């Protein structure tokens, strides 16, 4: 079971590493935001899953009550992360677009099309 915890933890760390690479390699704020948000969400989910598995293993082997409490706390943190990470990324992207930062290498820009038609206020 400890091997399972290690594997899940390594997968989480790999996603977080990919997020840092995305932050360095992607060309503009939108693609950087996309890459880092996706990868940090998955990375945090996997590292949290490893903590939950570890807590459940320790709870089954020792019977101490603090380990299920740890697992519940991690679950609450994961739910908060799932809500705040996506909404925060959306808010940052919207603020960047409203401040005039245009996406690079875009093929379609629906917000720009709608603003030219008068449908969306920037």
mmCIF file of C-alpha atoms in Angstrom:
data_model
loop_
_atom_site.group_PDB
_atom_site.id
_atom_site.type_symbol
_atom_site.label_atom_id
_atom_site.label_comp_id
_atom_site.label_asym_id
_atom_site.label_seq_id
_atom_site.Cartn_x
_atom_site.Cartn_y
_atom_site.Cartn_z
ATOM 1 C CA UNK A 1 0.000 0.000 0.000
ATOM 2 C CA UNK A 2 2.902 2.357 0.620
ATOM 3 C CA UNK A 3 3.913 1.763 -2.989
ATOM 4 C CA UNK A 4 0.461 2.960 -4.067
ATOM 5 C CA UNK A 5 0.899 6.136 -2.010
ATOM 6 C CA UNK A 6 4.290 6.705 -3.631
ATOM 7 C CA UNK A 7 2.982 6.155 -7.143
ATOM 8 C CA UNK A 8 0.049 8.526 -6.680
ATOM 9 C CA UNK A 9 2.343 11.101 -5.108
ATOM 10 C CA UNK A 10 4.785 10.880 -8.017
ATOM 11 C CA UNK A 11 1.951 11.315 -10.509
ATOM 12 C CA UNK A 12 0.843 14.429 -8.628
ATOM 13 C CA UNK A 13 4.342 15.821 -8.594
ATOM 14 C CA UNK A 14 4.674 15.132 -12.326
ATOM 15 C CA UNK A 15 1.531 17.176 -13.007
ATOM 16 C CA UNK A 16 2.850 20.024 -10.888
ATOM 17 C CA UNK A 17 6.143 19.857 -12.784
ATOM 18 C CA UNK A 18 4.212 20.071 -16.059
ATOM 19 C CA UNK A 19 2.446 23.155 -14.702
ATOM 20 C CA UNK A 20 5.754 24.870 -14.060
ATOM 21 C CA UNK A 21 6.948 23.948 -17.559
ATOM 22 C CA UNK A 22 3.710 25.331 -19.026
ATOM 23 C CA UNK A 23 4.240 28.551 -17.147
ATOM 24 C CA UNK A 24 7.699 28.870 -18.665
ATOM 25 C CA UNK A 25 7.057 27.652 -22.208
ATOM 26 C CA UNK A 26 3.608 28.876 -23.260
ATOM 27 C CA UNK A 27 3.517 32.173 -25.186
ATOM 28 C CA UNK A 28 0.789 34.291 -23.577
ATOM 29 C CA UNK A 29 -1.191 34.727 -20.399
ATOM 30 C CA UNK A 30 -4.145 32.652 -21.602
ATOM 31 C CA UNK A 31 -2.234 29.536 -22.543
ATOM 32 C CA UNK A 32 -0.065 29.827 -19.446
ATOM 33 C CA UNK A 33 -3.164 30.133 -17.345
ATOM 34 C CA UNK A 34 -4.724 27.144 -19.063
ATOM 35 C CA UNK A 35 -1.667 24.945 -18.630
ATOM 36 C CA UNK A 36 -0.971 25.866 -15.043
ATOM 37 C CA UNK A 37 -4.578 25.641 -13.918
ATOM 38 C CA UNK A 38 -5.177 22.207 -15.411
ATOM 39 C CA UNK A 39 -1.902 20.758 -14.249
ATOM 40 C CA UNK A 40 -1.976 22.177 -10.737
ATOM 41 C CA UNK A 41 -5.542 20.974 -10.307
ATOM 42 C CA UNK A 42 -4.620 17.441 -11.300
ATOM 43 C CA UNK A 43 -1.354 17.597 -9.382
ATOM 44 C CA UNK A 44 -3.093 18.682 -6.222
ATOM 45 C CA UNK A 45 -5.801 16.062 -6.686
ATOM 46 C CA UNK A 46 -3.220 13.300 -6.962
ATOM 47 C CA UNK A 47 -1.117 14.501 -4.036
ATOM 48 C CA UNK A 48 -4.296 14.846 -1.963
ATOM 49 C CA UNK A 49 -5.316 11.347 -2.979
ATOM 50 C CA UNK A 50 -1.965 10.060 -1.769
ATOM 51 C CA UNK A 51 -2.503 11.729 1.601
ATOM 52 C CA UNK A 52 -5.996 10.239 1.845
ATOM 53 C CA UNK A 53 -4.719 6.764 1.025
ATOM 54 C CA UNK A 54 -1.919 7.172 3.559
ATOM 55 C CA UNK A 55 -4.373 8.326 6.224
ATOM 56 C CA UNK A 56 -6.688 5.408 5.562
ATOM 57 C CA UNK A 57 -3.794 2.945 5.715
ATOM 58 C CA UNK A 58 -2.625 4.394 9.025
ATOM 59 C CA UNK A 59 -6.186 4.403 10.368
ATOM 60 C CA UNK A 60 -6.657 0.727 9.506
ATOM 61 C CA UNK A 61 -3.305 -0.258 11.009
ATOM 62 C CA UNK A 62 -3.353 1.870 14.193
ATOM 63 C CA UNK A 63 -7.042 2.664 14.726
ATOM 64 C CA UNK A 64 -6.260 6.232 15.768
ATOM 65 C CA UNK A 65 -9.073 8.701 15.160
ATOM 66 C CA UNK A 66 -6.923 11.486 13.811
ATOM 67 C CA UNK A 67 -6.324 9.788 10.479
ATOM 68 C CA UNK A 68 -9.961 9.767 9.255
ATOM 69 C CA UNK A 69 -10.172 13.399 10.337
ATOM 70 C CA UNK A 70 -7.127 14.102 8.184
ATOM 71 C CA UNK A 71 -8.806 12.400 5.227
ATOM 72 C CA UNK A 72 -11.983 14.465 5.683
ATOM 73 C CA UNK A 73 -9.966 17.670 5.883
ATOM 74 C CA UNK A 74 -8.212 16.787 2.663
ATOM 75 C CA UNK A 75 -11.547 16.101 0.967
ATOM 76 C CA UNK A 76 -12.843 19.518 2.030
ATOM 77 C CA UNK A 77 -9.666 21.137 0.734
ATOM 78 C CA UNK A 78 -10.023 19.309 -2.588
ATOM 79 C CA UNK A 79 -13.598 20.539 -3.020
ATOM 80 C CA UNK A 80 -12.470 24.097 -2.249
ATOM 81 C CA UNK A 81 -9.628 23.742 -4.741
ATOM 82 C CA UNK A 82 -11.935 22.480 -7.481
ATOM 83 C CA UNK A 83 -14.227 25.475 -7.043
ATOM 84 C CA UNK A 84 -11.664 28.221 -6.550
ATOM 85 C CA UNK A 85 -9.031 27.132 -9.067
ATOM 86 C CA UNK A 86 -11.323 27.215 -12.078
ATOM 87 C CA UNK A 87 -13.178 30.372 -11.057
ATOM 88 C CA UNK A 88 -9.936 32.140 -10.232
ATOM 89 C CA UNK A 89 -8.445 31.244 -13.592
ATOM 90 C CA UNK A 90 -11.565 32.464 -15.348
ATOM 91 C CA UNK A 91 -11.465 35.754 -13.450
ATOM 92 C CA UNK A 92 -7.792 36.284 -14.263
ATOM 93 C CA UNK A 93 -8.356 35.536 -17.950
ATOM 94 C CA UNK A 94 -11.338 37.879 -18.096
ATOM 95 C CA UNK A 95 -9.388 40.635 -16.364
ATOM 96 C CA UNK A 96 -6.497 40.179 -18.777
ATOM 97 C CA UNK A 97 -8.815 40.381 -21.776
ATOM 98 C CA UNK A 98 -10.586 43.448 -20.436
ATOM 99 C CA UNK A 99 -7.269 45.161 -19.797
ATOM 100 C CA UNK A 100 -6.374 44.780 -23.454
ATOM 101 C CA UNK A 101 -4.116 41.733 -23.476
ATOM 102 C CA UNK A 102 -5.057 39.937 -26.683
ATOM 103 C CA UNK A 103 -4.424 36.228 -27.146
ATOM 104 C CA UNK A 104 -1.512 35.404 -29.430
ATOM 105 C CA UNK A 105 -1.931 33.116 -32.402
ATOM 106 C CA UNK A 106 -5.688 32.891 -32.094
ATOM 107 C CA UNK A 107 -7.792 31.706 -34.952
ATOM 108 C CA UNK A 108 -11.160 32.674 -33.509
ATOM 109 C CA UNK A 109 -11.840 35.458 -30.993
ATOM 110 C CA UNK A 110 -15.568 35.436 -30.258
ATOM 111 C CA UNK A 111 -15.345 38.173 -27.640
ATOM 112 C CA UNK A 112 -13.693 40.501 -30.125
ATOM 113 C CA UNK A 113 -16.294 39.656 -32.775
ATOM 114 C CA UNK A 114 -19.141 40.341 -30.362
ATOM 115 C CA UNK A 115 -17.600 43.568 -29.119
ATOM 116 C CA UNK A 116 -17.305 44.824 -32.716
ATOM 117 C CA UNK A 117 -20.970 43.981 -33.207
ATOM 118 C CA UNK A 118 -21.804 45.844 -30.014
ATOM 119 C CA UNK A 119 -22.980 42.804 -28.078
ATOM 120 C CA UNK A 120 -20.343 42.598 -25.351
ATOM 121 C CA UNK A 121 -18.955 45.406 -23.283
ATOM 122 C CA UNK A 122 -15.296 45.068 -22.526
#
